[in-house]
mmCIF file of C-alpha atoms and ligand atoms in Angstrom:
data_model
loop_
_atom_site.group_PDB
_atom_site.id
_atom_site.type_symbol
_atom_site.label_atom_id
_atom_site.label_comp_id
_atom_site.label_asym_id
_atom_site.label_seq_id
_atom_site.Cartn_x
_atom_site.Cartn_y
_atom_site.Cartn_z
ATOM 1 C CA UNK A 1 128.893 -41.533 56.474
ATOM 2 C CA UNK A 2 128.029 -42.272 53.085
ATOM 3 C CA UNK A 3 126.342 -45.195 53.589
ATOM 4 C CA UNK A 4 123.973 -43.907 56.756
ATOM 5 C CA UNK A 5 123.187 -41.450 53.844
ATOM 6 C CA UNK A 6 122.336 -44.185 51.383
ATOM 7 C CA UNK A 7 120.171 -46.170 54.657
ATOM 8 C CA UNK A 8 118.264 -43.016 55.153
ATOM 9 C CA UNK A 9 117.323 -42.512 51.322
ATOM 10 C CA UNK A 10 116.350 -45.976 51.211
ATOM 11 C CA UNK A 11 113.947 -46.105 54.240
ATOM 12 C CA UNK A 12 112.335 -42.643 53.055
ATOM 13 C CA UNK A 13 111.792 -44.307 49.992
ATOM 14 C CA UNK A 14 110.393 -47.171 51.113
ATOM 15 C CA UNK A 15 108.147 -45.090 53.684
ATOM 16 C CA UNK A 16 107.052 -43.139 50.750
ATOM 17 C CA UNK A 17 106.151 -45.785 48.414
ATOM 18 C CA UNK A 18 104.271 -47.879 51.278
ATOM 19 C CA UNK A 19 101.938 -44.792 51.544
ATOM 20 C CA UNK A 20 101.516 -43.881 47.782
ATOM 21 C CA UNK A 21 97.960 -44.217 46.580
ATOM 22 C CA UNK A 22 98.298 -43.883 42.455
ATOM 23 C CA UNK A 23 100.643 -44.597 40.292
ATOM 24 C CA UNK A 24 100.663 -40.485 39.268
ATOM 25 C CA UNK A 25 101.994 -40.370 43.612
ATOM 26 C CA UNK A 26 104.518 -43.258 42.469
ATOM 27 C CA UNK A 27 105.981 -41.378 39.784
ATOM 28 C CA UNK A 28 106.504 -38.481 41.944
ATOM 29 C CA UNK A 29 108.405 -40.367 44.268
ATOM 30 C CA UNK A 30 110.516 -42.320 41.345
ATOM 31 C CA UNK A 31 111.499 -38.555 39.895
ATOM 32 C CA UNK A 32 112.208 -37.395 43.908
ATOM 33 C CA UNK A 33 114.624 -39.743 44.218
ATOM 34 C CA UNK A 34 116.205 -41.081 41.128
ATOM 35 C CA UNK A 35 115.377 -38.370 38.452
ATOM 36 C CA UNK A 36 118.000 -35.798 37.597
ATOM 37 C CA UNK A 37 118.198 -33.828 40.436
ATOM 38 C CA UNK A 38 116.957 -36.312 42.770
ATOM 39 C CA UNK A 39 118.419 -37.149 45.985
ATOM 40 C CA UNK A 40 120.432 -40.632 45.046
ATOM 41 C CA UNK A 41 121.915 -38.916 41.930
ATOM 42 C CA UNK A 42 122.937 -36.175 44.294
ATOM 43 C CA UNK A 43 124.934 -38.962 46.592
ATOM 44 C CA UNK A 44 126.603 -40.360 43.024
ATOM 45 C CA UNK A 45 127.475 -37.027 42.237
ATOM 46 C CA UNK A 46 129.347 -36.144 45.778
ATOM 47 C CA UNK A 47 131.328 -39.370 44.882
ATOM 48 C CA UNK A 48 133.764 -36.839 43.725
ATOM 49 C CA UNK A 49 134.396 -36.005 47.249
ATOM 50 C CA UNK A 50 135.308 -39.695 48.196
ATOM 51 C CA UNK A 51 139.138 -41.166 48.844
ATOM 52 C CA UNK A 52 139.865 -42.868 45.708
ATOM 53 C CA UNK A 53 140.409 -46.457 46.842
ATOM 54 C CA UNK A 54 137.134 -46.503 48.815
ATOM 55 C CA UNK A 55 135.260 -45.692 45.474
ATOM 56 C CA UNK A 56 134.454 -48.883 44.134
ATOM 57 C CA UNK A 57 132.999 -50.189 47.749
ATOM 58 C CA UNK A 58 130.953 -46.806 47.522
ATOM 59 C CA UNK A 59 130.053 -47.229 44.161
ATOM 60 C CA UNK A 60 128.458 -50.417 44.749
ATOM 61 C CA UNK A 61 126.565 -49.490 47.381
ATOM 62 C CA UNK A 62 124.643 -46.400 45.526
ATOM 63 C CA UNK A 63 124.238 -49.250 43.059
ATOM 64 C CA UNK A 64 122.146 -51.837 45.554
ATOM 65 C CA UNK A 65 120.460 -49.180 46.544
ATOM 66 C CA UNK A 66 119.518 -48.026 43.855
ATOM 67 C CA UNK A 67 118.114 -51.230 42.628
ATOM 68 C CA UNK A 68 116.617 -51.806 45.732
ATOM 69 C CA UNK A 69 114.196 -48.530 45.095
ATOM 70 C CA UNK A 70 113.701 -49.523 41.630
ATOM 71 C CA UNK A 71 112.323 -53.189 42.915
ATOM 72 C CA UNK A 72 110.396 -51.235 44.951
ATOM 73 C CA UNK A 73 108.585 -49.297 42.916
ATOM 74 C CA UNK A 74 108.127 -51.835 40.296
ATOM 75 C CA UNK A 75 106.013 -54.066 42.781
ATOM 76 C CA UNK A 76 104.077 -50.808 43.779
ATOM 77 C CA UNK A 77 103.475 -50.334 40.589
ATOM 78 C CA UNK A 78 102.392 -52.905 39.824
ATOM 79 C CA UNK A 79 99.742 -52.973 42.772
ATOM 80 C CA UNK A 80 98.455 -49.703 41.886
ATOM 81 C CA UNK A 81 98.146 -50.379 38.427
ATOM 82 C CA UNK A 82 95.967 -53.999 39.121
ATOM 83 C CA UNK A 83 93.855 -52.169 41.513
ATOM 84 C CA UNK A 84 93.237 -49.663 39.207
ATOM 85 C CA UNK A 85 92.323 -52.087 36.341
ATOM 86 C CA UNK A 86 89.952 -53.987 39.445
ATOM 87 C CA UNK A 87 87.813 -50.512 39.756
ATOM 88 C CA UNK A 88 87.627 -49.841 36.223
ATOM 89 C CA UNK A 89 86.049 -53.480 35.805
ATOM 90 C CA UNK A 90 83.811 -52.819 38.745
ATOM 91 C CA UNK A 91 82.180 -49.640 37.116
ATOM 92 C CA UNK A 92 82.127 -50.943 33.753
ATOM 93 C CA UNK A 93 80.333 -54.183 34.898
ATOM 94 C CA UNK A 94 77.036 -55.415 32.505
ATOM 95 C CA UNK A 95 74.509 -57.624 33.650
ATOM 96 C CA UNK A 96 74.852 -60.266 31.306
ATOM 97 C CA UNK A 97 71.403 -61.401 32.612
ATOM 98 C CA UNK A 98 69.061 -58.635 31.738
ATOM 99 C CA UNK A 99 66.418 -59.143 28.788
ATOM 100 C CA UNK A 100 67.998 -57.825 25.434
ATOM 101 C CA UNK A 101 66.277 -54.818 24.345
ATOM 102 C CA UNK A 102 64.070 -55.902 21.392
ATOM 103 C CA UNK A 103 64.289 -53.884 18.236
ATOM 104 C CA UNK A 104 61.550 -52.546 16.560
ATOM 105 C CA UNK A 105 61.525 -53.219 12.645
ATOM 106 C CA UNK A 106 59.877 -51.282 10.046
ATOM 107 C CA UNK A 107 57.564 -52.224 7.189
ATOM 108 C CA UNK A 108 56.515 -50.979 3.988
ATOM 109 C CA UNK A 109 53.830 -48.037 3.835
ATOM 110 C CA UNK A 110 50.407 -49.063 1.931
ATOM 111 C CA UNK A 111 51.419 -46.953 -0.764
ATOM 112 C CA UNK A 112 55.115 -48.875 -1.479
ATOM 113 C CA UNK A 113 52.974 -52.001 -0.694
ATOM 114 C CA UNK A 114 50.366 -51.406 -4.038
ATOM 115 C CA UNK A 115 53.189 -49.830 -5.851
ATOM 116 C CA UNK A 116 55.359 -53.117 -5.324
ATOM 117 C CA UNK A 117 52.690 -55.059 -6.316
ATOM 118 C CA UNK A 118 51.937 -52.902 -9.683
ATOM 119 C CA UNK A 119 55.321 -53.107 -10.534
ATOM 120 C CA UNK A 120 55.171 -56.866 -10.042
ATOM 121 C CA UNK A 121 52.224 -57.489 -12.617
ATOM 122 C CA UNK A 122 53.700 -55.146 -15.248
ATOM 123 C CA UNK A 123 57.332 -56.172 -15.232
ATOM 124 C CA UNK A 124 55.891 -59.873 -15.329
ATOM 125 C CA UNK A 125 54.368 -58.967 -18.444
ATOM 126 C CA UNK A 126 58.045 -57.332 -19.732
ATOM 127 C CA UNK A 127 57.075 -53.790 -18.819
ATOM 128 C CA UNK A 128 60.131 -51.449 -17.848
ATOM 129 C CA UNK A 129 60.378 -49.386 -14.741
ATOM 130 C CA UNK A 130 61.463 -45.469 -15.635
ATOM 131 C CA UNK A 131 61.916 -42.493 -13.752
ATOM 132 C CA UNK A 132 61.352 -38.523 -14.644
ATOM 133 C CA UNK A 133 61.584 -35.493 -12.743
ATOM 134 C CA UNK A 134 59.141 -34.232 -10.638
ATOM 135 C CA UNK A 135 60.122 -30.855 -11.138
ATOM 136 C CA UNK A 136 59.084 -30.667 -14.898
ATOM 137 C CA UNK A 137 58.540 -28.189 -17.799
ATOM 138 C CA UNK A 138 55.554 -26.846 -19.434
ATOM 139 C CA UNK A 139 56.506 -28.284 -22.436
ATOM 140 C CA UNK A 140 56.592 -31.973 -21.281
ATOM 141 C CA UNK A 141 53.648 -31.378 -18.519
ATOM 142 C CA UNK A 142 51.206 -30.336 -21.004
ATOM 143 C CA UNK A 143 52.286 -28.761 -24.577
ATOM 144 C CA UNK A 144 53.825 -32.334 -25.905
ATOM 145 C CA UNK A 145 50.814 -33.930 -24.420
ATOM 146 C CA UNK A 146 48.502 -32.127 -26.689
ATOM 147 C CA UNK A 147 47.747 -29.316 -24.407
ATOM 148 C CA UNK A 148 48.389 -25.802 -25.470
ATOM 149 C CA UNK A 149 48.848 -22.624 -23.564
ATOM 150 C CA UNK A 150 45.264 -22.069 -23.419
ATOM 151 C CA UNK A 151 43.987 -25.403 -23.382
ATOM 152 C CA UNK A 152 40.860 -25.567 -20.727
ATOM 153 C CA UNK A 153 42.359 -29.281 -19.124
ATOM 154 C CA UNK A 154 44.928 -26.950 -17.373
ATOM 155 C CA UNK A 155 42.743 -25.469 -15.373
ATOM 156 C CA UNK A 156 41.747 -29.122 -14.062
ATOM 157 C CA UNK A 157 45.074 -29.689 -13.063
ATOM 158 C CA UNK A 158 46.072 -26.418 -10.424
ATOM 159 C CA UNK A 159 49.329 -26.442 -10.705
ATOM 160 C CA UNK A 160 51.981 -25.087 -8.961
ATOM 161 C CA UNK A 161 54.205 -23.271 -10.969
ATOM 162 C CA UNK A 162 58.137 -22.515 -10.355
ATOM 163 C CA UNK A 163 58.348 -19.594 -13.243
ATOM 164 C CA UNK A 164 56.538 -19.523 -16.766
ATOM 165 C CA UNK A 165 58.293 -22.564 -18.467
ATOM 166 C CA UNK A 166 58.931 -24.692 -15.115
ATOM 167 C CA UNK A 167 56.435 -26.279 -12.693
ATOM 168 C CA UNK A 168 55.881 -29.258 -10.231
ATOM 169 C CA UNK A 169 54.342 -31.850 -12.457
ATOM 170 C CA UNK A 170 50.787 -32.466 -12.555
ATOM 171 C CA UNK A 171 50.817 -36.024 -13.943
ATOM 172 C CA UNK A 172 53.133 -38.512 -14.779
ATOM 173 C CA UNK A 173 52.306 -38.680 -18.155
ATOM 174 C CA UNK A 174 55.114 -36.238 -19.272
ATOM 175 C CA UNK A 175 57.467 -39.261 -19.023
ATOM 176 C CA UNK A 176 55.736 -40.813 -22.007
ATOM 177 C CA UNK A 177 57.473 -37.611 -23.896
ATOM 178 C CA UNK A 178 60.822 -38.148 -22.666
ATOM 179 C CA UNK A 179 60.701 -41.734 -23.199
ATOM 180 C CA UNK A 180 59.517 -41.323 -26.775
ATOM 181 C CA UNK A 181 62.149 -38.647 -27.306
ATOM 182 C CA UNK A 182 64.623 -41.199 -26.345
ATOM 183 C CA UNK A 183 63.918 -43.079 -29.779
ATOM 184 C CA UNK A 184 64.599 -46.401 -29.078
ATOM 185 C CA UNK A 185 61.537 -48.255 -30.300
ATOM 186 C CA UNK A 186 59.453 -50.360 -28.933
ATOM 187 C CA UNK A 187 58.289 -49.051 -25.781
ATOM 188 C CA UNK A 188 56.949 -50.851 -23.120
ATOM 189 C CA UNK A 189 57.320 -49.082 -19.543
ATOM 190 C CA UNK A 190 55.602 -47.815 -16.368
ATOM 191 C CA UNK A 191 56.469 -44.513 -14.708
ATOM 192 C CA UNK A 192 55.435 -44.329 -11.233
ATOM 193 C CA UNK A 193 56.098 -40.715 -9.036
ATOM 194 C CA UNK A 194 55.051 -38.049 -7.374
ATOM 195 C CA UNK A 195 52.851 -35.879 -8.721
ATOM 196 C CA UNK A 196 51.451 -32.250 -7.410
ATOM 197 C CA UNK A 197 48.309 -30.171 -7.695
ATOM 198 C CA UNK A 198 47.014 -27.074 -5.994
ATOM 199 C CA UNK A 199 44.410 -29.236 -4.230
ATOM 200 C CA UNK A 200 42.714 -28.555 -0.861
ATOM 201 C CA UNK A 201 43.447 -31.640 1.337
ATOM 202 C CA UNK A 202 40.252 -33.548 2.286
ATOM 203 C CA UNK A 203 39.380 -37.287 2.308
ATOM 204 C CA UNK A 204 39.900 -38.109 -1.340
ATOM 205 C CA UNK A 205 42.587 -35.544 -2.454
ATOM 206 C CA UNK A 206 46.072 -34.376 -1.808
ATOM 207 C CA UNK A 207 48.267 -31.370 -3.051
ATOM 208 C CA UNK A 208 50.870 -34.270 -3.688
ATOM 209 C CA UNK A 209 50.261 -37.881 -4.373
ATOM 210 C CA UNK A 210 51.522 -40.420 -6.971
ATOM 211 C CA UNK A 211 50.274 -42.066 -10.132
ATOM 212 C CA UNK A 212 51.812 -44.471 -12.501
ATOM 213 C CA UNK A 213 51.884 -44.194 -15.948
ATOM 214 C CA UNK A 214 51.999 -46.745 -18.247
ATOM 215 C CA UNK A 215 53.100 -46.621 -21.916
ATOM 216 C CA UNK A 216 53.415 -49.195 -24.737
ATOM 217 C CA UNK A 217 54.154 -48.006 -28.445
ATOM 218 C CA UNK A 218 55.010 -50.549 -31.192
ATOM 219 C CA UNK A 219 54.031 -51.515 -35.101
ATOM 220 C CA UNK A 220 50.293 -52.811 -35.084
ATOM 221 C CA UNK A 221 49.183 -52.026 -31.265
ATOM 222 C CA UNK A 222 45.333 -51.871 -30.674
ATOM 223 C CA UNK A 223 42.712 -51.028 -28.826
ATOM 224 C CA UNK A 224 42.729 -55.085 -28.304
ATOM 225 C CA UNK A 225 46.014 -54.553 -26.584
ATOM 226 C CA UNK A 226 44.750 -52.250 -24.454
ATOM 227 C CA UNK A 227 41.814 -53.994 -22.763
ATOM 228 C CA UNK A 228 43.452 -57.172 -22.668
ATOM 229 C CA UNK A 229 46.931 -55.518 -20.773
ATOM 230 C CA UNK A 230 44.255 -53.772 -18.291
ATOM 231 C CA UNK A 231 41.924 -56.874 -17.882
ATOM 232 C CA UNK A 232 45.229 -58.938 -16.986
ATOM 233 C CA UNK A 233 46.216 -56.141 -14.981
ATOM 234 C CA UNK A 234 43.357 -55.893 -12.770
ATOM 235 C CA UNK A 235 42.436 -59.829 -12.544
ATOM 236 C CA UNK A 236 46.357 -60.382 -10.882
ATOM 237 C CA UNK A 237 45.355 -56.916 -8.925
ATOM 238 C CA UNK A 238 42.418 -57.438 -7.550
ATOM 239 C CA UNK A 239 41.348 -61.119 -8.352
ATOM 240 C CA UNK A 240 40.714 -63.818 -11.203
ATOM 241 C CA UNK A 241 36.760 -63.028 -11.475
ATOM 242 C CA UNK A 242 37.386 -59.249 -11.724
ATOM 243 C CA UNK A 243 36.255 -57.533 -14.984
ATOM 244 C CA UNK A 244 36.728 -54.612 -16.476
ATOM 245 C CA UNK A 245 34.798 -51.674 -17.884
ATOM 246 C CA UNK A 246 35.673 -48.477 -20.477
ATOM 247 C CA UNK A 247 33.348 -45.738 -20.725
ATOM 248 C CA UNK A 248 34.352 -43.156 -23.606
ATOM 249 C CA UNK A 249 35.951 -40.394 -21.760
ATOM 250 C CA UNK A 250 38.508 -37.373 -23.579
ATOM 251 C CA UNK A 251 42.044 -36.764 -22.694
ATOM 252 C CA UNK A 252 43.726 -34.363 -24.750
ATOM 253 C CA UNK A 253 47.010 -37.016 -25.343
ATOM 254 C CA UNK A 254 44.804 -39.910 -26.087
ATOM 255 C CA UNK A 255 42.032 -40.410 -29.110
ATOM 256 C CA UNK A 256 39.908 -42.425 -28.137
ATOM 257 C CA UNK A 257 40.170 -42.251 -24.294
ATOM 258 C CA UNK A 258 38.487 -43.801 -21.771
ATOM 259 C CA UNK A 259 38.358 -44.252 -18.466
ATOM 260 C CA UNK A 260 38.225 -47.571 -16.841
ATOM 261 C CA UNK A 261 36.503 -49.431 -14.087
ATOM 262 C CA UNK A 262 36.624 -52.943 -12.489
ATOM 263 C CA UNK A 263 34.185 -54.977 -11.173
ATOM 264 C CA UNK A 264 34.067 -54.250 -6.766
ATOM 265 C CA UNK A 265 36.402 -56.827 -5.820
ATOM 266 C CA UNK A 266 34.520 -57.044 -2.281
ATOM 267 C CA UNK A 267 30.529 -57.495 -3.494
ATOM 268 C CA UNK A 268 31.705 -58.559 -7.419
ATOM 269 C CA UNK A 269 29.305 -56.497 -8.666
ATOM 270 C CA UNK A 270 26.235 -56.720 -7.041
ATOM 271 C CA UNK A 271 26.816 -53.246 -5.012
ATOM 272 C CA UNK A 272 28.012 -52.339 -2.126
ATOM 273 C CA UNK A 273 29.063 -49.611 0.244
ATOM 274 C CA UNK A 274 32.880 -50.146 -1.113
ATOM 275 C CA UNK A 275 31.871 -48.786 -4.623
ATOM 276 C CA UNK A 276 28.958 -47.029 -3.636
ATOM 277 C CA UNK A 277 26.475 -49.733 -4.341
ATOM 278 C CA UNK A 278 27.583 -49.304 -8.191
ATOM 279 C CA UNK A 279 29.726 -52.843 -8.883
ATOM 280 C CA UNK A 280 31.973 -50.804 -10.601
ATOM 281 C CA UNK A 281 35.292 -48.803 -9.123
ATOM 282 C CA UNK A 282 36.898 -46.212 -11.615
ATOM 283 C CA UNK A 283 40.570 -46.854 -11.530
ATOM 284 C CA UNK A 284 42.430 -45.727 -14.166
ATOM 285 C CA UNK A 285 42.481 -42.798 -17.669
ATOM 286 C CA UNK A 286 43.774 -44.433 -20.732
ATOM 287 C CA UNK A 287 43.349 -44.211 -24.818
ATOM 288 C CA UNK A 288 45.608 -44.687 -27.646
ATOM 289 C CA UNK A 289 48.477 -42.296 -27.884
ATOM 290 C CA UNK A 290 47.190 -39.484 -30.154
ATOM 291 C CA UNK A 291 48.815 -39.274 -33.654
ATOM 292 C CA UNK A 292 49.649 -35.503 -32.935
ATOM 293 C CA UNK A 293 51.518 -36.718 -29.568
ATOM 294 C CA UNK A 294 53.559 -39.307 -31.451
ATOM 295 C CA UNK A 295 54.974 -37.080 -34.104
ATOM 296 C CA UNK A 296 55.503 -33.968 -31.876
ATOM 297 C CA UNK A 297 57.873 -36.659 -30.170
ATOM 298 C CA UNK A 298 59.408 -38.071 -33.068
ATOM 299 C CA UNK A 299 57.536 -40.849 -34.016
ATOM 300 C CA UNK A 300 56.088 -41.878 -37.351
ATOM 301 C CA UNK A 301 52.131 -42.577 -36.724
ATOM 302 C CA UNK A 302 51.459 -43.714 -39.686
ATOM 303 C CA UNK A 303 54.284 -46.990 -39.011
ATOM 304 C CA UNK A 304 53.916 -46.974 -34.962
ATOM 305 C CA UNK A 305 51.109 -46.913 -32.721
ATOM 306 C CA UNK A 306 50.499 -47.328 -29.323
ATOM 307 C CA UNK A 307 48.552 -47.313 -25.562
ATOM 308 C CA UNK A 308 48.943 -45.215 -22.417
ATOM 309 C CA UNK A 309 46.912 -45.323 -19.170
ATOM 310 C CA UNK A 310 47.728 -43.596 -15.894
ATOM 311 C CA UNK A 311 46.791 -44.918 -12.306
ATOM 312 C CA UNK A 312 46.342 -43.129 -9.224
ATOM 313 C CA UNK A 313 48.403 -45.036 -6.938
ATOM 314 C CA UNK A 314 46.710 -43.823 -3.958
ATOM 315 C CA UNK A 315 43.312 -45.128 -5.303
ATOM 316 C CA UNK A 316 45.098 -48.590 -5.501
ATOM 317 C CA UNK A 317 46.134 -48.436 -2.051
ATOM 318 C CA UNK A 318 42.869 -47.327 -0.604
ATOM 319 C CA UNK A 319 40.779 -49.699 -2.443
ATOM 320 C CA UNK A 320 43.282 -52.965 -1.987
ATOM 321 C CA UNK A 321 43.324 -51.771 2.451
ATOM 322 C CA UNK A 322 39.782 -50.844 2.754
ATOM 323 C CA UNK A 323 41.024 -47.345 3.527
ATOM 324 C CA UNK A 324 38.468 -44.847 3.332
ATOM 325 C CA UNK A 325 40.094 -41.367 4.053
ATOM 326 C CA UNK A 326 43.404 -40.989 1.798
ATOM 327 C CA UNK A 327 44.952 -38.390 5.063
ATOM 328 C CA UNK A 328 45.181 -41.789 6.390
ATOM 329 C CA UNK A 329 48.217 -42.537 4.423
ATOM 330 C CA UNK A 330 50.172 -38.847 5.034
ATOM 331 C CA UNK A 331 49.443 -38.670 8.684
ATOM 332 C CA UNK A 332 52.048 -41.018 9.791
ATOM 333 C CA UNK A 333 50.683 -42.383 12.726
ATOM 334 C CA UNK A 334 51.985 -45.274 13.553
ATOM 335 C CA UNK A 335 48.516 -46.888 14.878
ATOM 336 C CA UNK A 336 47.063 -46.286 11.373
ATOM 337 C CA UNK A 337 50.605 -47.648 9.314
ATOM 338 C CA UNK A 338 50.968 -50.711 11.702
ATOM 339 C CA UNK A 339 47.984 -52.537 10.569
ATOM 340 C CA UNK A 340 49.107 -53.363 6.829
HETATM 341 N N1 DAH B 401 47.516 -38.106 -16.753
HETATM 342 C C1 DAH B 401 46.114 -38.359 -16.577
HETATM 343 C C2 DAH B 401 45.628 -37.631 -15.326
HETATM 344 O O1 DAH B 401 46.393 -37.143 -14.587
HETATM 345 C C3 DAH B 401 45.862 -39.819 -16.451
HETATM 346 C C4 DAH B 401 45.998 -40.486 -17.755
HETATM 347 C C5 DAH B 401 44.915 -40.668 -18.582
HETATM 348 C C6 DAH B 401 47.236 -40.938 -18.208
HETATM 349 C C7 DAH B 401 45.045 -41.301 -19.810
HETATM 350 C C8 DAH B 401 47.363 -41.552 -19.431
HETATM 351 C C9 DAH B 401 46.249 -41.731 -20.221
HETATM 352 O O2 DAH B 401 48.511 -42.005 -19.894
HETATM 353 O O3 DAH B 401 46.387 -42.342 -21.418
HETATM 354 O O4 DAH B 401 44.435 -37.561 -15.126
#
């Protein structure tokens, strides 16, 4: 009796597990027939009902047969799980031979490009690098430079203004204040940044573009100083048999200013289209740091003097590509940026 019962579970069980198609279906079965409630733990639990001295004989049987279904399962298990594994490889196959995708690098903008290279020359010649905000106050944009509320060079420089004492800066020449304000003496940095104007955008002007200033205050600097730093500057810029020019010009933070030109680096001065058949390109203010602008900052005129000059880094750029139209550098097209 009790083993045909044991033959039948056995035979189901194998039937089942012949026909099972996942190893979720295997489980199933496995909890069917030897979980809890399942029908061989139901046989072990009529064992109550059998003679005593035929237990052990019984017992063993519900035993084999029970490790029978687990061998069973185990090599199902088994099967499913390898041909499982088999279609997962088969979807997740890559074709080792297929061309790599090639990736597509970067470069530096013309602008980073002539500001890397300004950098370069100055630092060669000890200059620091600074920083200073670009959102700026009155005070350092213009009054410490020498330009009071009503001074008329504020109307040259349309400025966009956050509330009466805080604005975008115009120039980069307030960082010459908060480097003198610093104290620590001598100074010899550049300051390159953004700066901002309420300009109309056309093919030689920008609402924001950059400029680098330069500063250098120490005992006994000179107008010498300043020609030779610039004629250095622009012979490593722009060539070994470039000169340079200063007309008399005013600036309100420098006495006497000027402005300064070099000799066309493409027709060296004969005249050109470049610079406008002149021989000469305008490309930077400078002047010796007004007295007034010292001391407002701290500094003793009468023991320390010094230089400042500010470039337009755009100009830089422009002139050193060939670039005629400065949108050229803002539009960010990448048929324009990938020629430099
Ligand atoms: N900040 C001036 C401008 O925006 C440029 C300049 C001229 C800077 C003379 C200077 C300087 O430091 O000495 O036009």
């Amino acid at each position: 009796m009790m083993k045909e019962k044991l033959e039948e579970i056995r035979e189901k069980a194998a039937g089942q597990i012949g026909q099972v198609q996942d190893l979720e279906g295997l489980n199933q079965i496995r909890v069917t027939i030897l979980g809890k409630k399942g029908e061989l733990t139901g046989v072990l639990k009529s064992m109550r009902d059998v003679a005593p001295q035929d237990r052990p004989a019984v017992g063993k049987m519900v035993n084999e047969t029970r490790a029978q279904i687990e061998a069973a399962l185990e090599e199902a298990r088994k099967k499913l799980a390898a041909r499982a594994l088999d279609a997962k490889m088969k979807a997740e196959t890559i074709d080792v031979t297929l061309p790599a995708r090639s990736g597509k690098l970067g470069h530096s903008h013309p602008n980073t490009l002539a500001l890397d290279e300004v950098k370069r020359i100055f630092v060669g010649m000890g200059y620091e690098v600074v920083d200073g905000p670009e959102v700026e106050y009155d005070y350092y944009n213009f009054e410490a430079l020498n330009i009071p509320a009503n001074h008329p060079a504020k109307d040259e420089q349309d400025t966009f203004y956050i509330n009466d004492k805080i604005l975008l800066r115009t120039q980069t020449s307030p960082v010459q204040v908060r480097q003198m304000e610093r104290g620590k003496l001598p100074i010899r940095m550049i300051a390159p940044g953004r700066v901002y104007r309420a300009d109309e955008v056309d093919a030689t002007h920008s609402p924001c573009f950059h400029q680098i200033e330069g500063m250098v205050i120490d005992k006994g600097i000179t107008f010498a100083d300043l020609k030779g730093t610039l004629a250095e500057f622009a012979k490593q810029l722009f060539g070994p048999d470039t000169k340079v020019k200063f007309r008399p010009h005013h600036f309100p933070f420098t006495e006497p200013s000027a402005e300064c030109d070099v000799t066309c680096f493409k027709c060296h001065g004969k005249g050109c289209r470049m610079c406008k058949g002149e021989g000469w390109i305008e490309i930077l203010g400078c002047g010796m740091i007004h007295p007034h602008v010292l001391e407002m900052s701290g500094i003793d005129p009468n023991v320390y003097s010094g230089f400042a000059f500010g470039i337009g880094l755009e100009r830089i750029a422009l002139l050193k590509d060939e670039i005629d139209d400065m949108r050229l550098l803002y539009e960010n097209d990448i048929r324009f940026l990938d020629q430099f």
